mmCIF file with all atom_site columns, C-alpha atoms in Angstrom:
data_model
loop_
_atom_site.group_PDB
_atom_site.id
_atom_site.type_symbol
_atom_site.label_atom_id
_atom_site.label_alt_id
_atom_site.label_comp_id
_atom_site.label_asym_id
_atom_site.label_entity_id
_atom_site.label_seq_id
_atom_site.pdbx_PDB_ins_code
_atom_site.Cartn_x
_atom_site.Cartn_y
_atom_site.Cartn_z
_atom_site.occupancy
_atom_site.B_iso_or_equiv
_atom_site.pdbx_formal_charge
_atom_site.auth_seq_id
_atom_site.auth_comp_id
_atom_site.auth_asym_id
_atom_site.auth_atom_id
_atom_site.pdbx_PDB_model_num
ATOM 1   C CA . PRO A 1 1   ? -16.225 -29.126 52.860 1.00 0.00 ? 107 PRO A CA 1
ATOM 2   C CA . GLU A 1 2   ? -19.130 -26.968 51.741 1.00 0.00 ? 108 GLU A CA 1
ATOM 3   C CA . ARG A 1 3   ? -16.957 -23.850 51.695 1.00 0.00 ? 109 ARG A CA 1
ATOM 4   C CA . GLU A 1 4   ? -13.340 -23.615 50.683 1.00 0.00 ? 110 GLU A CA 1
ATOM 5   C CA . ALA A 1 5   ? -10.887 -23.474 53.633 1.00 0.00 ? 111 ALA A CA 1
ATOM 6   C CA . MET A 1 6   ? -13.336 -24.940 56.204 1.00 0.00 ? 112 MET A CA 1
ATOM 7   C CA . PHE A 1 7   ? -10.806 -27.651 56.975 1.00 0.00 ? 113 PHE A CA 1
ATOM 8   C CA . HIS A 1 8   ? -8.022  -29.555 55.280 1.00 0.00 ? 114 HIS A CA 1
ATOM 9   C CA . ARG A 1 9   ? -7.908  -33.328 55.456 1.00 0.00 ? 115 ARG A CA 1
ATOM 10  C CA . GLY A 1 10  ? -4.446  -33.708 53.973 1.00 0.00 ? 116 GLY A CA 1
ATOM 11  C CA . PRO A 1 11  ? -3.115  -36.759 52.173 1.00 0.00 ? 117 PRO A CA 1
ATOM 12  C CA . GLY A 1 12  ? -2.779  -39.040 55.211 1.00 0.00 ? 118 GLY A CA 1
ATOM 13  C CA . LEU A 1 13  ? -6.426  -39.752 56.056 1.00 0.00 ? 119 LEU A CA 1
ATOM 14  C CA . ASN A 1 14  ? -8.052  -42.770 54.416 1.00 0.00 ? 120 ASN A CA 1
ATOM 15  C CA . LEU A 1 15  ? -11.805 -42.554 55.003 1.00 0.00 ? 121 LEU A CA 1
ATOM 16  C CA . THR A 1 16  ? -12.356 -46.124 53.797 1.00 0.00 ? 122 THR A CA 1
ATOM 17  C CA . SER A 1 17  ? -9.929  -47.789 56.218 1.00 0.00 ? 123 SER A CA 1
ATOM 18  C CA . GLY A 1 18  ? -10.246 -45.200 59.002 1.00 0.00 ? 124 GLY A CA 1
ATOM 19  C CA . GLN A 1 19  ? -6.477  -44.913 59.223 1.00 0.00 ? 125 GLN A CA 1
ATOM 20  C CA . TYR A 1 20  ? -4.282  -41.833 59.304 1.00 0.00 ? 126 TYR A CA 1
ATOM 21  C CA . THR A 1 21  ? -0.885  -42.516 57.696 1.00 0.00 ? 127 THR A CA 1
ATOM 22  C CA . ALA A 1 22  ? 1.935   -40.159 58.675 1.00 0.00 ? 128 ALA A CA 1
ATOM 23  C CA . PRO A 1 23  ? 3.428   -38.439 55.620 1.00 0.00 ? 129 PRO A CA 1
ATOM 24  C CA . PHE A 1 24  ? 6.472   -37.392 57.708 1.00 0.00 ? 130 PHE A CA 1
ATOM 25  C CA . ALA A 1 25  ? 8.216   -38.732 60.793 1.00 0.00 ? 131 ALA A CA 1
ATOM 26  C CA . GLY A 1 26  ? 7.379   -36.626 63.815 1.00 0.00 ? 132 GLY A CA 1
ATOM 27  C CA . TYR A 1 27  ? 5.180   -35.931 66.784 1.00 0.00 ? 133 TYR A CA 1
ATOM 28  C CA . TYR A 1 28  ? 1.452   -35.875 66.071 1.00 0.00 ? 134 TYR A CA 1
ATOM 29  C CA . THR A 1 29  ? -1.383  -34.851 68.304 1.00 0.00 ? 135 THR A CA 1
ATOM 30  C CA . PHE A 1 30  ? -4.399  -37.127 67.936 1.00 0.00 ? 136 PHE A CA 1
ATOM 31  C CA . SER A 1 31  ? -7.932  -36.569 69.096 1.00 0.00 ? 137 SER A CA 1
ATOM 32  C CA . THR A 1 32  ? -11.155 -38.510 68.824 1.00 0.00 ? 138 THR A CA 1
ATOM 33  C CA . THR A 1 33  ? -14.609 -37.992 70.257 1.00 0.00 ? 139 THR A CA 1
ATOM 34  C CA . LEU A 1 34  ? -17.023 -40.863 69.767 1.00 0.00 ? 140 LEU A CA 1
ATOM 35  C CA . HIS A 1 35  ? -20.761 -40.727 70.325 1.00 0.00 ? 141 HIS A CA 1
ATOM 36  C CA . ILE A 1 36  ? -21.783 -44.315 70.993 1.00 0.00 ? 142 ILE A CA 1
ATOM 37  C CA . ALA A 1 37  ? -25.315 -45.677 71.289 1.00 0.00 ? 143 ALA A CA 1
ATOM 38  C CA . ARG A 1 38  ? -26.502 -48.981 72.666 1.00 0.00 ? 144 ARG A CA 1
ATOM 39  C CA . ARG A 1 39  ? -28.588 -50.947 70.195 1.00 0.00 ? 145 ARG A CA 1
ATOM 40  C CA . GLU A 1 40  ? -30.140 -53.303 72.731 1.00 0.00 ? 146 GLU A CA 1
ATOM 41  C CA . PRO A 1 41  ? -33.515 -52.427 74.280 1.00 0.00 ? 147 PRO A CA 1
ATOM 42  C CA . ARG A 1 42  ? -33.211 -51.197 77.868 1.00 0.00 ? 148 ARG A CA 1
ATOM 43  C CA . ARG A 1 43  ? -35.472 -53.935 79.291 1.00 0.00 ? 149 ARG A CA 1
ATOM 44  C CA . ARG A 1 44  ? -33.185 -56.715 77.951 1.00 0.00 ? 150 ARG A CA 1
ATOM 45  C CA . ARG A 1 45  ? -29.976 -55.279 79.448 1.00 0.00 ? 151 ARG A CA 1
ATOM 46  C CA . GLN A 1 46  ? -28.335 -56.951 82.326 1.00 0.00 ? 152 GLN A CA 1
ATOM 47  C CA . GLY A 1 47  ? -26.400 -54.633 84.603 1.00 0.00 ? 153 GLY A CA 1
ATOM 48  C CA . CYS A 1 48  ? -22.977 -56.187 84.538 1.00 0.00 ? 154 CYS A CA 1
ATOM 49  C CA . ARG A 1 49  ? -20.511 -54.997 87.150 1.00 0.00 ? 155 ARG A CA 1
ATOM 50  C CA . GLY A 1 50  ? -17.244 -54.013 85.585 1.00 0.00 ? 156 GLY A CA 1
ATOM 51  C CA . SER A 1 51  ? -18.800 -53.218 82.214 1.00 0.00 ? 157 SER A CA 1
ATOM 52  C CA . ARG A 1 52  ? -16.594 -50.641 80.614 1.00 0.00 ? 158 ARG A CA 1
ATOM 53  C CA . LEU A 1 53  ? -15.860 -49.041 77.302 1.00 0.00 ? 159 LEU A CA 1
ATOM 54  C CA . ARG A 1 54  ? -12.272 -48.420 76.205 1.00 0.00 ? 160 ARG A CA 1
ATOM 55  C CA . VAL A 1 55  ? -11.432 -46.179 73.280 1.00 0.00 ? 161 VAL A CA 1
ATOM 56  C CA . LEU A 1 56  ? -7.874  -46.333 71.986 1.00 0.00 ? 162 LEU A CA 1
ATOM 57  C CA . ILE A 1 57  ? -5.827  -44.612 69.302 1.00 0.00 ? 163 ILE A CA 1
ATOM 58  C CA . CYS A 1 58  ? -3.155  -47.113 68.312 1.00 0.00 ? 164 CYS A CA 1
ATOM 59  C CA . VAL A 1 59  ? -0.085  -47.016 66.070 1.00 0.00 ? 165 VAL A CA 1
ATOM 60  C CA . GLN A 1 60  ? 0.089   -49.867 63.539 1.00 0.00 ? 166 GLN A CA 1
ATOM 61  C CA . SER A 1 61  ? -2.864  -51.561 65.335 1.00 0.00 ? 167 SER A CA 1
ATOM 62  C CA . CYS A 1 62  ? -0.530  -52.350 68.289 1.00 0.00 ? 168 CYS A CA 1
ATOM 63  C CA . CYS A 1 63  ? -2.733  -51.479 71.232 1.00 0.00 ? 169 CYS A CA 1
ATOM 64  C CA . GLN A 1 64  ? -0.873  -53.777 73.655 1.00 0.00 ? 170 GLN A CA 1
ATOM 65  C CA . HIS A 1 65  ? 2.386   -51.812 73.543 1.00 0.00 ? 171 HIS A CA 1
ATOM 66  C CA . ASN A 1 66  ? 3.184   -48.315 74.742 1.00 0.00 ? 172 ASN A CA 1
ATOM 67  C CA . SER A 1 67  ? 2.326   -46.901 71.328 1.00 0.00 ? 173 SER A CA 1
ATOM 68  C CA . HIS A 1 68  ? -1.275  -45.945 72.045 1.00 0.00 ? 174 HIS A CA 1
ATOM 69  C CA . LEU A 1 69  ? -3.566  -43.454 73.751 1.00 0.00 ? 175 LEU A CA 1
ATOM 70  C CA . GLU A 1 70  ? -6.477  -44.703 75.835 1.00 0.00 ? 176 GLU A CA 1
ATOM 71  C CA . SER A 1 71  ? -9.591  -43.603 77.684 1.00 0.00 ? 177 SER A CA 1
ATOM 72  C CA . VAL A 1 72  ? -11.790 -45.876 79.803 1.00 0.00 ? 178 VAL A CA 1
ATOM 73  C CA . SER A 1 73  ? -15.371 -45.177 80.840 1.00 0.00 ? 179 SER A CA 1
ATOM 74  C CA . GLN A 1 74  ? -17.656 -47.162 83.113 1.00 0.00 ? 180 GLN A CA 1
ATOM 75  C CA . LEU A 1 75  ? -20.946 -47.979 81.384 1.00 0.00 ? 181 LEU A CA 1
ATOM 76  C CA . GLU A 1 76  ? -24.037 -47.049 83.317 1.00 0.00 ? 182 GLU A CA 1
ATOM 77  C CA . SER A 1 77  ? -26.957 -49.445 83.012 1.00 0.00 ? 183 SER A CA 1
ATOM 78  C CA . SER A 1 78  ? -29.418 -46.559 82.590 1.00 0.00 ? 184 SER A CA 1
ATOM 79  C CA . GLY A 1 79  ? -27.777 -44.780 79.651 1.00 0.00 ? 185 GLY A CA 1
ATOM 80  C CA . ASP A 1 80  ? -28.404 -45.254 75.935 1.00 0.00 ? 186 ASP A CA 1
ATOM 81  C CA . LEU A 1 81  ? -25.859 -42.750 74.579 1.00 0.00 ? 187 LEU A CA 1
ATOM 82  C CA . PHE A 1 82  ? -22.251 -42.291 75.669 1.00 0.00 ? 188 PHE A CA 1
ATOM 83  C CA . THR A 1 83  ? -19.609 -39.798 74.619 1.00 0.00 ? 189 THR A CA 1
ATOM 84  C CA . ILE A 1 84  ? -15.971 -40.684 75.173 1.00 0.00 ? 190 ILE A CA 1
ATOM 85  C CA . SER A 1 85  ? -12.878 -38.753 74.089 1.00 0.00 ? 191 SER A CA 1
ATOM 86  C CA . VAL A 1 86  ? -9.173  -39.473 73.726 1.00 0.00 ? 192 VAL A CA 1
ATOM 87  C CA . THR A 1 87  ? -6.482  -36.849 73.100 1.00 0.00 ? 193 THR A CA 1
ATOM 88  C CA . GLY A 1 88  ? -2.704  -37.068 73.199 1.00 0.00 ? 194 GLY A CA 1
ATOM 89  C CA . THR A 1 89  ? 0.603   -37.038 71.378 1.00 0.00 ? 195 THR A CA 1
ATOM 90  C CA . LEU A 1 90  ? 2.338   -39.951 69.651 1.00 0.00 ? 196 LEU A CA 1
ATOM 91  C CA . TYR A 1 91  ? 5.513   -40.247 67.589 1.00 0.00 ? 197 TYR A CA 1
ATOM 92  C CA . LEU A 1 92  ? 5.049   -41.827 64.155 1.00 0.00 ? 198 LEU A CA 1
ATOM 93  C CA . GLN A 1 93  ? 7.620   -42.755 61.552 1.00 0.00 ? 199 GLN A CA 1
ATOM 94  C CA . ALA A 1 94  ? 6.816   -41.795 57.961 1.00 0.00 ? 200 ALA A CA 1
ATOM 95  C CA . GLY A 1 95  ? 4.406   -44.427 56.602 1.00 0.00 ? 201 GLY A CA 1
ATOM 96  C CA . GLN A 1 96  ? 3.128   -45.603 59.999 1.00 0.00 ? 202 GLN A CA 1
ATOM 97  C CA . TYR A 1 97  ? -0.592  -45.340 60.609 1.00 0.00 ? 203 TYR A CA 1
ATOM 98  C CA . ALA A 1 98  ? -2.831  -44.634 63.580 1.00 0.00 ? 204 ALA A CA 1
ATOM 99  C CA . SER A 1 99  ? -6.469  -45.631 63.976 1.00 0.00 ? 205 SER A CA 1
ATOM 100 C CA . VAL A 1 100 ? -9.242  -45.731 66.572 1.00 0.00 ? 206 VAL A CA 1
ATOM 101 C CA . PHE A 1 101 ? -10.373 -48.917 68.330 1.00 0.00 ? 207 PHE A CA 1
ATOM 102 C CA . VAL A 1 102 ? -13.330 -49.519 70.643 1.00 0.00 ? 208 VAL A CA 1
ATOM 103 C CA . ASP A 1 103 ? -13.115 -52.285 73.275 1.00 0.00 ? 209 ASP A CA 1
ATOM 104 C CA . ASN A 1 104 ? -16.570 -53.136 74.614 1.00 0.00 ? 210 ASN A CA 1
ATOM 105 C CA . THR A 1 105 ? -16.582 -55.388 77.696 1.00 0.00 ? 211 THR A CA 1
ATOM 106 C CA . ALA A 1 106 ? -20.321 -54.916 78.281 1.00 0.00 ? 212 ALA A CA 1
ATOM 107 C CA . GLY A 1 107 ? -21.408 -57.395 75.635 1.00 0.00 ? 213 GLY A CA 1
ATOM 108 C CA . SER A 1 108 ? -24.182 -55.047 74.465 1.00 0.00 ? 214 SER A CA 1
ATOM 109 C CA . PRO A 1 109 ? -24.186 -54.172 70.761 1.00 0.00 ? 215 PRO A CA 1
ATOM 110 C CA . LEU A 1 110 ? -22.915 -50.619 70.235 1.00 0.00 ? 216 LEU A CA 1
ATOM 111 C CA . THR A 1 111 ? -23.026 -48.213 67.278 1.00 0.00 ? 217 THR A CA 1
ATOM 112 C CA . VAL A 1 112 ? -20.739 -45.238 66.692 1.00 0.00 ? 218 VAL A CA 1
ATOM 113 C CA . GLN A 1 113 ? -23.045 -42.339 65.821 1.00 0.00 ? 219 GLN A CA 1
ATOM 114 C CA . SER A 1 114 ? -22.605 -39.622 63.221 1.00 0.00 ? 220 SER A CA 1
ATOM 115 C CA . GLY A 1 115 ? -20.987 -36.495 64.609 1.00 0.00 ? 221 GLY A CA 1
ATOM 116 C CA . SER A 1 116 ? -18.071 -38.505 65.992 1.00 0.00 ? 222 SER A CA 1
ATOM 117 C CA . ASP A 1 117 ? -14.647 -37.242 64.917 1.00 0.00 ? 223 ASP A CA 1
ATOM 118 C CA . PHE A 1 118 ? -10.978 -38.160 64.576 1.00 0.00 ? 224 PHE A CA 1
ATOM 119 C CA . SER A 1 119 ? -8.097  -35.799 63.872 1.00 0.00 ? 225 SER A CA 1
ATOM 120 C CA . ALA A 1 120 ? -4.320  -35.813 63.568 1.00 0.00 ? 226 ALA A CA 1
ATOM 121 C CA . VAL A 1 121 ? -2.027  -32.802 63.416 1.00 0.00 ? 227 VAL A CA 1
ATOM 122 C CA . LEU A 1 122 ? 1.745   -32.818 62.879 1.00 0.00 ? 228 LEU A CA 1
ATOM 123 C CA . LEU A 1 123 ? 3.350   -30.901 65.759 1.00 0.00 ? 229 LEU A CA 1
ATOM 124 C CA . GLY A 1 124 ? 6.970   -31.153 64.674 1.00 0.00 ? 230 GLY A CA 1
ATOM 125 C CA . VAL A 1 125 ? 9.772   -33.436 63.563 1.00 0.00 ? 231 VAL A CA 1
#
């Protein structure tokens, strides 16, 4: 932070791996907002029915089980920039981690833009 007390990252966030590791067992509220851009020129895109973008926050990279949060958005063929958010509460044991995953069924190359965010806050044990 530029100024002291703007925000506190805490010891659980690893910026290299993109994982938040719970320092204590308890309920955590997670939130992410991703700004995603298509990298493919508009003229080369093929409008594919059923093209969607899923953003998940998963515990221990287990997105198939009930230990995740999810948001699904239909991709429009005319758009170049999408914003998609996920917010919710998960229970983590001490030492478990949560991270964000993007599932792109459109086949178009995508880039997560700067200004996207991810947060975790301990609600209680």
